[in-house]
Amino acid sequence: MESLEHQLIRVELEQRQQEGCDTADIRSRIEAVLEDGAEDSVFRTLYDELVALDPVKDFPYSEPSLLDDIRALRPEGPRRLSLTLGEEALSERIHGAWLGRAVGCSLGKPVEGWPKHRIDNYLGSVEALPLTNYIPYREGTISPGLKTSTRDNIEFMARDDDMDFPILGLLALEQKGATFSPRHMADVWLSYMPFHLLYTAENVAYRNLVNRRWPPESATWRNPFREWIGAQIRADIFGYVTPGWPEKGAELAFRDASISHVKNGIYGEMFVAATLSAAFVTADIDQIIEIGLSEIPAQCRLAEAIRDTLAWCNESDDWEAVWSRIDDKYGHYHGVHTINNAAFVAMGLKFGADDYEQGIVVTVRSGSDTDCTGATVGSILGAKFGASALPTKWTDVLSDRLMSSVRDNNDNRISALAERTLQVAIKMLNVPDVVEEETVTEPFPKGMSEGLPGIWNFQLGFGRHELRVRPDLTGEIEMIEFNEVKKISNVKIDGNRVCFSFGVDKGGYEVDIAFDGTIDGDRLIGQCSSGGFEFSATGKRTSG
């Protein structure tokens, strides 16, 4: 079997070129070893050399992957707007977002991955142009497995990863609220989602998580799909629960995206989440999109593609002419890349500003990742219009049902998911805004002179443990009774938030445990998670 490096190096080569690296020399060497069928060790060496490249000095984009750096490069924006919707009206809009997403996903699902010309040729052959309803089924052209998402065959929203991810995000938010971390989101994946139903970047990240490469390393290790669309399709739930608060929606989306993506892959999720947050407070589609752009770096490739698309839409009322310009400039990206698909989303929003059906139809007929883009446009327009405003010919056939592969959430009522989301949103809106958070989370709060470094009596509910952390944040944890010492790793401190990992020996097999909590003076308070289980953990400093 070929090594991972052998399997992935072609995609990584294209990724590095798109990130602004000069790949001319290494490209010729990679092509040569691919032709010769070299040993795996050769591919590993070349892969490491490839990922070590830096962008050329005249690369015109600034594309960081850390939240503070992203925020430093974003344009001016409202950050938080006044939400005037009452609870009943907010419920209607959240329901519209869930329902609109399901409709758009169902519309695009039968032709996922098809190019535009193939979609239009097929629709013409089955006399479905102009497209005014779901895509008809023809045996031998559309897979039998997709028949349940075709016209006259729909009884529910069929299982799709585009609908699994909002449920996974909802679970994390129900469990942790605004405090959920990338590690907690990773644990939700591992506990609730089957590996074989994840694709590209998510599949790679899951593999990395299983091999104890935790965020953010899970996003980068042997992951050439790290700017593809996978994070963007996970954004919606974070916009649903932050109506009128695009900065918070983008922040939550960042935490989720950093599990599997970097740069424009992260920005895609932040953009969509912020756009959805804005859709609850303004009906102006240009303003909605601009607010989304205000949460990502102004000089990144994604922002450029969306700005180009907006300009082209303003110059023409022919969506196919706009599509051609998008394809001319951004068609070199893979069909499931973030950037080209986000441009189709922006176009769909512009042409669907006053017409939900027009929005999802234009988007799906554009081709590429049609279930993803149709779902995103349907979601944003659904949040803008509300459930009762969506055409019943699109919504009624779903019968308020959504099937999912998420454990314990296989057969869902869309209305029930919307109600659960509403409850999270109500709690989220009472979370202090960023100014108040900064006041609370000084790097070392009063009474905590040295932060995490020191010696701690660490209580896990089993055995006696001593946690020892040095100033460089290396350290170990010892089970006192048995003199068993394990190193701590993945140590991260953000204000008074602390995360780290360590192992516990169980019969010669090391179980990985993650701590996520806060420092309050000389006390640690938080939770540990391992293998889908969570338990409380506390610590008391015994020595500085």
Coordinates of C-alpha atoms in Angstrom, one line a residue:
M1 CA 0.0 0.0 0.0
E2 CA 1.3 3.5 -0.9
S3 CA 2.3 5.7 2.0
L4 CA 0.1 8.7 2.9
E5 CA 2.8 11.0 1.4
H6 CA 2.7 9.1 -1.9
Q7 CA -1.1 9.3 -2.0
L8 CA -1.4 13.0 -1.1
I9 CA 1.7 14.7 -2.6
R10 CA 0.1 15.7 -5.9
V11 CA -2.7 17.5 -4.0
E12 CA -0.2 19.0 -1.6
L13 CA 1.8 20.3 -4.5
E14 CA -1.2 22.2 -5.9
Q15 CA -2.1 23.5 -2.4
R16 CA 1.4 24.9 -1.8
Q17 CA 1.4 26.7 -5.2
Q18 CA -2.0 28.2 -4.4
E19 CA -0.6 29.4 -1.0
G20 CA 2.0 31.4 -3.0
C21 CA 5.0 29.1 -2.9
D22 CA 7.5 28.7 -5.7
T23 CA 7.1 25.0 -6.5
A24 CA 8.8 24.9 -9.9
D25 CA 11.9 23.0 -8.7
I26 CA 10.3 20.6 -6.4
R27 CA 7.5 19.9 -8.9
S28 CA 9.9 18.4 -11.3
R29 CA 11.4 16.2 -8.7
I30 CA 8.0 15.1 -7.4
E31 CA 6.9 14.2 -11.0
A32 CA 10.1 12.2 -11.5
V33 CA 9.7 10.1 -8.4
L34 CA 6.0 9.5 -9.2
E35 CA 7.1 8.3 -12.6
D36 CA 9.8 6.1 -11.1
G37 CA 7.8 4.6 -8.3
A38 CA 10.3 5.6 -5.6
E39 CA 10.4 4.2 -2.0
D40 CA 8.1 5.7 0.6
S41 CA 11.0 7.3 2.4
V42 CA 11.7 9.4 -0.7
F43 CA 8.1 10.7 -0.7
R44 CA 8.2 11.5 3.0
T45 CA 11.4 13.6 2.5
L46 CA 9.9 15.4 -0.5
Y47 CA 6.6 16.0 1.4
D48 CA 8.4 17.5 4.4
E49 CA 10.4 19.8 2.0
L50 CA 7.2 20.8 0.3
V51 CA 5.3 21.8 3.5
A52 CA 8.4 23.7 4.7
L53 CA 8.2 26.1 1.7
D54 CA 7.4 29.8 2.4
P55 CA 5.2 32.0 0.1
V56 CA 7.3 34.1 -2.2
K57 CA 8.0 37.7 -1.0
D58 CA 5.7 39.3 -3.6
F59 CA 2.7 37.1 -2.8
P60 CA 0.0 39.8 -2.6
Y61 CA -2.2 38.2 0.1
S62 CA -2.0 38.1 3.9
E63 CA -3.5 34.9 5.2
P64 CA -2.9 34.0 8.9
S65 CA -4.5 31.1 10.7
L66 CA -4.7 32.4 14.3
L67 CA -7.7 34.3 15.5
D68 CA -5.9 37.4 16.8
D69 CA -3.9 37.7 13.6
I70 CA -7.1 37.3 11.5
R71 CA -8.9 40.0 13.4
A72 CA -5.9 42.3 13.1
L73 CA -6.3 42.2 9.3
R74 CA -10.1 42.4 8.9
P75 CA -11.7 45.6 7.7
E76 CA -14.0 47.8 9.8
G77 CA -17.3 46.1 10.7
P78 CA -20.2 46.4 13.1
R79 CA -19.0 43.4 15.3
R80 CA -22.4 43.4 17.1
L81 CA -25.7 44.8 15.9
S82 CA -29.0 45.5 17.7
L83 CA -31.3 42.6 17.5
T84 CA -34.9 43.7 17.5
L85 CA -36.6 40.3 16.9
G86 CA -38.7 38.9 19.8
E87 CA -38.4 35.3 20.7
E88 CA -41.3 34.2 18.5
A89 CA -39.9 36.1 15.5
L90 CA -36.4 34.7 16.2
S91 CA -37.8 31.2 16.3
E92 CA -39.4 31.7 12.9
R93 CA -36.1 32.9 11.4
I94 CA -34.0 30.1 12.9
H95 CA -36.6 27.6 11.7
G96 CA -36.3 29.2 8.2
A97 CA -32.6 28.9 8.2
W98 CA -32.7 25.1 9.1
L99 CA -35.5 24.5 6.6
G100 CA -33.9 26.6 3.9
R101 CA -30.6 24.8 4.3
A102 CA -32.3 21.4 4.0
V103 CA -34.1 22.4 0.8
G104 CA -31.0 23.8 -0.8
C105 CA -29.1 20.7 0.1
S106 CA -31.8 18.4 -1.3
L107 CA -31.9 20.3 -4.5
G108 CA -28.1 20.1 -5.0
K109 CA -27.6 16.6 -3.7
P110 CA -28.4 14.6 -6.9
V111 CA -25.9 16.5 -9.0
E112 CA -23.1 17.0 -6.4
G113 CA -19.8 17.5 -8.2
W114 CA -21.3 17.9 -11.7
P115 CA -20.0 20.8 -13.8
K116 CA -22.5 23.4 -15.0
H117 CA -22.7 22.1 -18.6
R118 CA -23.5 18.6 -17.5
I119 CA -26.3 19.8 -15.2
D120 CA -27.9 22.0 -17.8
N121 CA -27.6 19.2 -20.5
Y122 CA -29.3 16.8 -18.1
L123 CA -32.0 19.2 -17.1
G124 CA -32.7 20.0 -20.8
S125 CA -32.9 16.3 -21.6
V126 CA -35.6 15.7 -18.9
E127 CA -37.4 18.9 -19.9
A128 CA -36.7 20.6 -16.5
L129 CA -35.4 23.9 -17.8
P130 CA -36.1 26.5 -16.5
L131 CA -35.7 24.7 -13.2
T132 CA -38.7 25.4 -10.9
N133 CA -38.7 22.4 -8.7
Y134 CA -36.4 19.6 -7.5
I135 CA -34.3 17.8 -10.1
P136 CA -36.0 14.9 -11.8
Y137 CA -34.7 11.3 -11.5
R138 CA -33.6 9.3 -14.5
E139 CA -32.3 5.8 -14.0
G140 CA -28.8 5.3 -15.4
T141 CA -27.9 9.0 -15.1
I142 CA -28.5 9.7 -11.4
S143 CA -27.3 7.2 -8.8
P144 CA -30.1 5.1 -7.3
G145 CA -28.8 6.1 -3.9
L146 CA -29.7 9.7 -4.6
K147 CA -33.3 9.0 -5.8
T148 CA -34.7 10.0 -2.4
S149 CA -33.5 13.6 -3.1
T150 CA -35.2 13.9 -6.5
R151 CA -38.5 15.3 -7.7
D152 CA -41.6 13.2 -6.7
N153 CA -39.4 10.9 -4.6
I154 CA -38.6 13.1 -1.6
E155 CA -40.2 12.2 1.8
F156 CA -37.6 13.7 4.1
M157 CA -34.1 15.4 4.0
A158 CA -31.9 12.5 3.2
R159 CA -28.7 12.0 5.2
D160 CA -25.9 14.3 4.0
D161 CA -22.8 15.5 5.7
D162 CA -23.9 19.1 5.1
M163 CA -26.8 18.4 7.5
D164 CA -24.8 16.3 9.9
F165 CA -22.4 19.1 10.7
P166 CA -25.0 21.6 12.0
I167 CA -26.2 18.8 14.4
L168 CA -22.7 18.1 15.6
G169 CA -22.1 21.8 16.2
L170 CA -25.5 22.0 18.0
L171 CA -24.4 19.2 20.3
A172 CA -21.1 20.9 21.2
L173 CA -23.0 24.2 21.9
E174 CA -25.6 22.5 24.0
Q175 CA -22.8 20.8 26.1
K176 CA -20.5 23.8 26.4
G177 CA -22.1 26.9 25.1
A178 CA -19.8 29.8 24.3
T179 CA -16.9 28.1 26.0
F180 CA -16.6 25.1 23.7
S181 CA -13.0 24.6 22.5
P182 CA -11.5 23.0 19.3
R183 CA -10.6 20.0 21.4
H184 CA -14.2 19.7 22.7
M185 CA -15.5 19.9 19.1
A186 CA -13.0 17.2 18.2
D187 CA -14.3 15.0 21.0
V188 CA -17.8 15.5 19.7
W189 CA -16.7 14.3 16.2
L190 CA -15.0 11.2 17.7
S191 CA -18.0 10.4 19.9
Y192 CA -20.9 11.0 17.5
M193 CA -19.7 10.8 13.9
P194 CA -18.6 7.7 11.8
F195 CA -15.2 8.1 10.3
H196 CA -16.2 6.7 6.9
L197 CA -18.9 9.3 6.4
L198 CA -16.3 12.2 6.5
Y199 CA -14.5 13.4 3.5
T200 CA -11.4 15.3 2.4
A201 CA -10.2 17.6 5.2
E202 CA -12.6 16.2 7.8
N203 CA -11.5 12.6 7.0
V204 CA -7.9 13.6 7.4
A205 CA -8.5 15.5 10.6
Y206 CA -10.4 12.6 12.1
R207 CA -7.5 10.3 11.2
N208 CA -5.1 12.7 12.9
L209 CA -7.3 13.0 16.0
V210 CA -7.4 9.2 16.3
N211 CA -3.6 9.3 16.2
R212 CA -3.5 11.9 19.0
R213 CA -2.7 14.8 16.8
W214 CA -5.0 17.4 18.4
P215 CA -6.0 20.8 17.1
P216 CA -4.5 22.8 15.5
E217 CA -2.0 20.0 14.4
S218 CA -5.0 17.9 13.3
A219 CA -5.6 20.6 10.6
T220 CA -2.1 20.5 9.1
W221 CA -0.5 17.1 9.4
R222 CA -0.6 15.5 5.9
N223 CA -3.8 17.4 5.1
P224 CA -3.6 18.9 1.6
F225 CA -7.4 19.6 1.7
R226 CA -7.0 22.2 4.4
E227 CA -8.5 25.0 2.3
W228 CA -11.3 23.0 0.7
I229 CA -14.9 23.6 1.5
G230 CA -15.4 21.3 4.5
A231 CA -15.2 24.0 7.1
Q232 CA -17.4 26.3 5.2
I233 CA -20.3 23.8 5.3
R234 CA -20.0 23.6 9.1
A235 CA -20.5 27.3 9.7
D236 CA -24.3 27.6 9.8
I237 CA -25.1 26.6 13.4
F238 CA -22.6 29.2 14.7
G239 CA -24.5 31.9 12.8
Y240 CA -27.9 30.6 14.0
V241 CA -27.0 30.9 17.6
T242 CA -25.4 34.4 17.3
P243 CA -28.1 36.5 15.6
G244 CA -26.9 40.0 15.2
W245 CA -23.5 39.2 16.6
P246 CA -21.3 38.4 13.6
E247 CA -18.0 38.7 15.5
K248 CA -19.1 36.0 18.0
G249 CA -20.4 33.8 15.2
A250 CA -17.1 34.1 13.3
E251 CA -15.2 33.4 16.5
L252 CA -17.2 30.2 17.2
A253 CA -16.7 29.2 13.6
F254 CA -13.0 29.7 13.9
R255 CA -12.8 27.3 16.8
D256 CA -14.6 24.7 14.8
A257 CA -12.6 25.3 11.6
S258 CA -9.2 25.1 13.2
I259 CA -9.7 21.4 13.8
S260 CA -9.3 20.7 10.0
H261 CA -8.5 23.9 8.1
V262 CA -6.1 26.8 7.8
K263 CA -6.2 30.2 6.0
N264 CA -9.0 30.4 3.4
G265 CA -10.5 27.2 4.7
I266 CA -11.0 28.9 8.1
Y267 CA -12.1 32.1 6.5
G268 CA -14.9 30.4 4.6
E269 CA -16.5 29.2 7.8
M270 CA -16.0 32.5 9.5
F271 CA -17.5 34.4 6.5
V272 CA -20.6 32.2 6.3
A273 CA -21.2 32.3 10.1
A274 CA -20.9 36.1 10.2
T275 CA -23.1 36.4 7.1
L276 CA -25.8 34.3 8.8
S277 CA -25.6 36.4 12.0
A278 CA -26.2 39.5 9.9
A279 CA -29.1 38.0 8.0
F280 CA -31.2 38.1 11.3
V281 CA -30.9 41.9 11.5
T282 CA -30.8 43.3 8.0
A283 CA -32.7 42.5 4.8
D284 CA -30.1 44.2 2.6
I285 CA -28.2 41.3 0.9
D286 CA -25.2 43.6 0.1
Q287 CA -24.9 44.6 3.7
I288 CA -25.3 41.0 4.8
I289 CA -22.3 39.9 2.6
E290 CA -20.2 43.0 3.6
I291 CA -20.7 42.1 7.3
G292 CA -19.5 38.6 6.5
L293 CA -16.4 40.0 4.8
S294 CA -15.7 42.3 7.8
E295 CA -14.8 39.2 9.9
I296 CA -12.0 37.9 7.6
P297 CA -8.7 39.4 6.3
A298 CA -9.3 42.1 3.8
Q299 CA -6.4 40.9 1.7
C300 CA -7.0 37.2 1.4
R301 CA -7.9 35.3 -1.7
L302 CA -11.4 34.5 -0.5
A303 CA -12.3 38.1 0.2
E304 CA -11.0 39.0 -3.3
A305 CA -13.2 36.3 -4.9
I306 CA -16.3 37.5 -3.1
R307 CA -15.6 41.2 -3.9
D308 CA -15.0 40.3 -7.6
T309 CA -18.3 38.4 -7.6
L310 CA -20.2 41.3 -6.1
A311 CA -18.8 43.7 -8.6
W312 CA -19.7 41.4 -11.5
C313 CA -23.2 40.9 -10.2
N314 CA -23.6 44.7 -10.0
E315 CA -22.5 45.0 -13.7
S316 CA -24.9 42.3 -15.1
D317 CA -28.4 41.0 -14.4
D318 CA -27.5 37.8 -16.3
W319 CA -26.3 35.2 -13.7
E320 CA -24.7 33.0 -16.4
A321 CA -22.6 35.9 -17.5
V322 CA -21.4 36.3 -13.9
W323 CA -20.8 32.6 -13.7
S324 CA -18.6 32.7 -16.7
R325 CA -16.4 35.4 -15.1
I326 CA -16.2 33.4 -11.9
D327 CA -15.2 30.4 -13.9
D328 CA -12.6 32.3 -15.9
K329 CA -10.8 33.6 -12.9
Y330 CA -11.4 31.0 -10.2
G331 CA -12.2 27.8 -12.2
H332 CA -8.7 26.5 -11.6
Y333 CA -9.6 25.6 -8.1
H334 CA -10.8 22.1 -7.3
G335 CA -14.5 21.6 -7.5
V336 CA -14.7 21.3 -3.7
H337 CA -12.4 24.2 -2.8
T338 CA -13.6 27.0 -0.6
I339 CA -12.9 29.9 -2.8
N340 CA -14.7 29.1 -6.1
N341 CA -17.7 27.7 -4.3
A342 CA -17.9 30.7 -2.0
A343 CA -18.1 32.9 -5.1
F344 CA -21.1 30.8 -6.3
V345 CA -22.7 31.3 -2.9
A346 CA -22.2 35.1 -3.2
M347 CA -23.7 35.1 -6.7
G348 CA -26.7 33.0 -5.5
L349 CA -27.3 35.4 -2.6
K350 CA -27.2 38.4 -5.0
F351 CA -29.6 36.9 -7.5
G352 CA -31.8 35.5 -4.7
A353 CA -31.9 38.6 -2.7
D354 CA -35.7 38.9 -3.1
D355 CA -36.5 35.4 -4.4
Y356 CA -35.5 32.3 -2.4
E357 CA -36.2 29.9 -5.3
Q358 CA -34.0 32.0 -7.7
G359 CA -31.2 32.0 -5.2
I360 CA -31.0 28.2 -4.7
V361 CA -31.6 27.4 -8.4
V362 CA -28.9 29.8 -9.6
T363 CA -26.4 28.4 -7.1
V364 CA -27.1 24.7 -7.9
R365 CA -27.0 25.2 -11.6
S366 CA -23.6 26.7 -11.2
G367 CA -22.2 23.2 -10.6
S368 CA -19.2 22.1 -8.4
D369 CA -20.2 21.3 -4.8
T370 CA -23.9 21.8 -5.4
D371 CA -25.3 20.3 -2.2
C372 CA -22.9 22.4 -0.1
T373 CA -23.5 25.7 -2.0
G374 CA -27.2 25.1 -2.3
A375 CA -27.4 24.4 1.4
T376 CA -25.5 27.6 2.3
V377 CA -27.5 29.9 0.1
G378 CA -30.7 28.3 1.3
S379 CA -29.7 28.7 4.9
I380 CA -28.8 32.4 4.6
L381 CA -31.9 33.3 2.6
G382 CA -34.0 31.1 5.0
A383 CA -32.7 33.1 7.9
K384 CA -33.4 36.3 6.0
F385 CA -37.0 35.5 5.0
G386 CA -38.2 33.1 7.8
A387 CA -39.8 29.7 7.5
S388 CA -43.3 30.8 6.6
A389 CA -42.0 32.8 3.7
L390 CA -40.4 29.8 2.0
P391 CA -42.4 28.3 -0.9
T392 CA -44.3 25.3 0.2
K393 CA -43.6 23.3 -3.0
W394 CA -40.0 23.2 -1.7
T395 CA -40.5 22.7 2.0
D396 CA -43.6 20.5 2.4
V397 CA -42.1 17.4 0.7
L398 CA -39.5 17.2 3.5
S399 CA -42.2 16.4 6.0
D400 CA -40.3 18.2 8.7
R401 CA -37.8 15.3 8.8
L402 CA -34.1 15.2 8.6
M403 CA -32.1 12.0 8.6
S404 CA -28.6 12.0 10.0
S405 CA -25.6 9.8 10.7
V406 CA -24.9 11.6 14.0
R407 CA -25.2 9.2 16.9
D408 CA -28.5 9.5 18.8
N409 CA -29.7 12.0 16.3
N410 CA -30.6 9.8 13.3
D411 CA -34.2 10.8 12.7
N412 CA -34.9 14.4 13.5
R413 CA -37.7 16.9 13.2
I414 CA -36.4 20.0 11.6
S415 CA -38.7 22.1 13.8
A416 CA -37.2 20.4 16.9
L417 CA -33.7 21.1 15.8
A418 CA -34.7 24.8 15.3
E419 CA -36.2 24.9 18.8
R420 CA -33.0 23.4 20.3
T421 CA -31.0 26.0 18.4
L422 CA -33.3 28.8 19.6
Q423 CA -32.6 27.8 23.2
V424 CA -28.8 27.9 22.6
A425 CA -29.2 31.3 20.9
I426 CA -31.1 32.8 23.8
K427 CA -28.3 31.7 26.2
M428 CA -25.6 32.9 23.8
L429 CA -27.1 36.4 23.5
N430 CA -26.6 36.8 27.3
V431 CA -22.9 36.0 27.1
P432 CA -20.8 39.2 27.7
D433 CA -19.5 40.8 24.5
V434 CA -15.8 41.0 23.6
V435 CA -15.0 44.1 25.6
E436 CA -16.3 42.5 28.8
E437 CA -14.5 39.3 28.0
E438 CA -11.2 41.1 27.7
T439 CA -11.7 42.7 31.1
V440 CA -12.2 39.3 32.7
T441 CA -9.5 37.3 30.9
E442 CA -6.3 39.1 31.8
P443 CA -3.3 36.9 31.1
F444 CA -2.7 36.3 34.8
P445 CA -5.7 37.3 36.9
K446 CA -5.2 38.9 40.4
G447 CA -3.9 36.3 42.8
M448 CA -2.3 34.2 40.1
S449 CA 1.2 35.5 40.0
E450 CA 2.7 32.8 37.9
G451 CA -0.1 31.4 35.8
L452 CA 0.0 27.7 35.1
P453 CA 3.6 26.9 35.9
G454 CA 4.1 25.4 39.4
I455 CA 3.2 22.2 41.3
W456 CA -0.5 21.3 41.7
N457 CA -2.4 18.8 43.7
F458 CA -4.6 17.5 40.8
Q459 CA -7.8 15.7 41.6
L460 CA -9.3 13.5 38.9
G461 CA -11.7 11.4 41.0
F462 CA -9.3 8.4 40.9
G463 CA -5.9 8.2 42.6
R464 CA -3.6 11.0 43.8
H465 CA -2.0 13.1 41.0
E466 CA 0.6 15.8 41.0
L467 CA 0.8 18.1 38.1
R468 CA 4.2 19.8 37.5
V469 CA 4.5 22.6 34.9
R470 CA 7.7 24.5 34.1
P471 CA 7.8 28.1 32.9
D472 CA 8.3 26.9 29.3
L473 CA 5.0 25.0 29.7
T474 CA 6.6 21.6 29.5
G475 CA 5.7 19.3 32.4
E476 CA 4.4 16.0 33.6
I477 CA 1.7 14.5 35.7
E478 CA 2.4 11.8 38.3
M479 CA 0.1 9.2 39.8
I480 CA 1.6 9.3 43.3
E481 CA 0.7 5.8 44.5
F482 CA 2.4 4.0 41.6
N483 CA 5.1 6.5 40.7
E484 CA 3.8 6.6 37.2
V485 CA 4.8 9.8 35.3
K486 CA 3.4 10.9 32.0
K487 CA 4.3 14.1 30.0
I488 CA 1.7 16.7 29.4
S489 CA 1.3 18.0 25.9
N490 CA -0.7 20.4 23.7
V491 CA -0.6 23.0 26.5
K492 CA -2.5 26.2 25.6
I493 CA -3.3 29.3 27.7
D494 CA -5.7 31.9 26.5
G495 CA -6.5 34.4 29.2
N496 CA -7.4 32.3 32.2
R497 CA -8.5 29.4 30.0
V498 CA -6.1 26.4 30.1
C499 CA -6.0 23.2 28.0
F500 CA -3.5 20.3 28.0
S501 CA -3.4 16.6 27.4
F502 CA -1.8 13.7 29.2
G503 CA -1.9 9.9 29.1
V504 CA -2.9 7.3 31.7
D505 CA -1.7 3.8 31.5
K506 CA -4.4 1.1 31.4
G507 CA -2.9 -2.3 31.3
G508 CA 0.0 -1.3 29.0
Y509 CA -2.2 0.8 26.8
E510 CA -2.0 4.6 27.1
V511 CA -5.4 6.4 27.2
D512 CA -5.3 10.0 26.2
I513 CA -7.1 12.5 28.4
A514 CA -7.7 16.2 27.7
F515 CA -8.2 18.8 30.4
D516 CA -10.1 22.0 29.5
G517 CA -10.7 24.6 32.3
T518 CA -9.8 27.8 34.0
I519 CA -7.3 29.1 36.5
D520 CA -8.7 31.0 39.4
G521 CA -5.9 32.2 41.6
D522 CA -4.3 29.1 42.9
R523 CA -7.0 26.7 41.7
L524 CA -7.7 24.9 38.5
I525 CA -11.3 24.1 37.7
G526 CA -12.4 22.2 34.7
Q527 CA -13.3 18.9 33.0
C528 CA -11.4 16.1 31.5
S529 CA -12.6 14.1 28.5
S530 CA -11.5 10.8 27.1
G531 CA -13.2 8.3 24.9
G532 CA -16.5 10.1 24.8
F533 CA -16.6 10.4 28.6
E534 CA -16.3 13.6 30.7
F535 CA -15.5 14.0 34.4
S536 CA -14.7 16.9 36.6
A537 CA -11.1 17.8 37.5
T538 CA -9.7 20.3 40.0
G539 CA -6.3 21.4 41.1
K540 CA -4.8 23.3 44.0
R541 CA -1.3 24.9 43.7
T542 CA 1.1 23.6 46.3
S543 CA 4.2 25.4 45.1
G544 CA 4.9 28.2 42.7

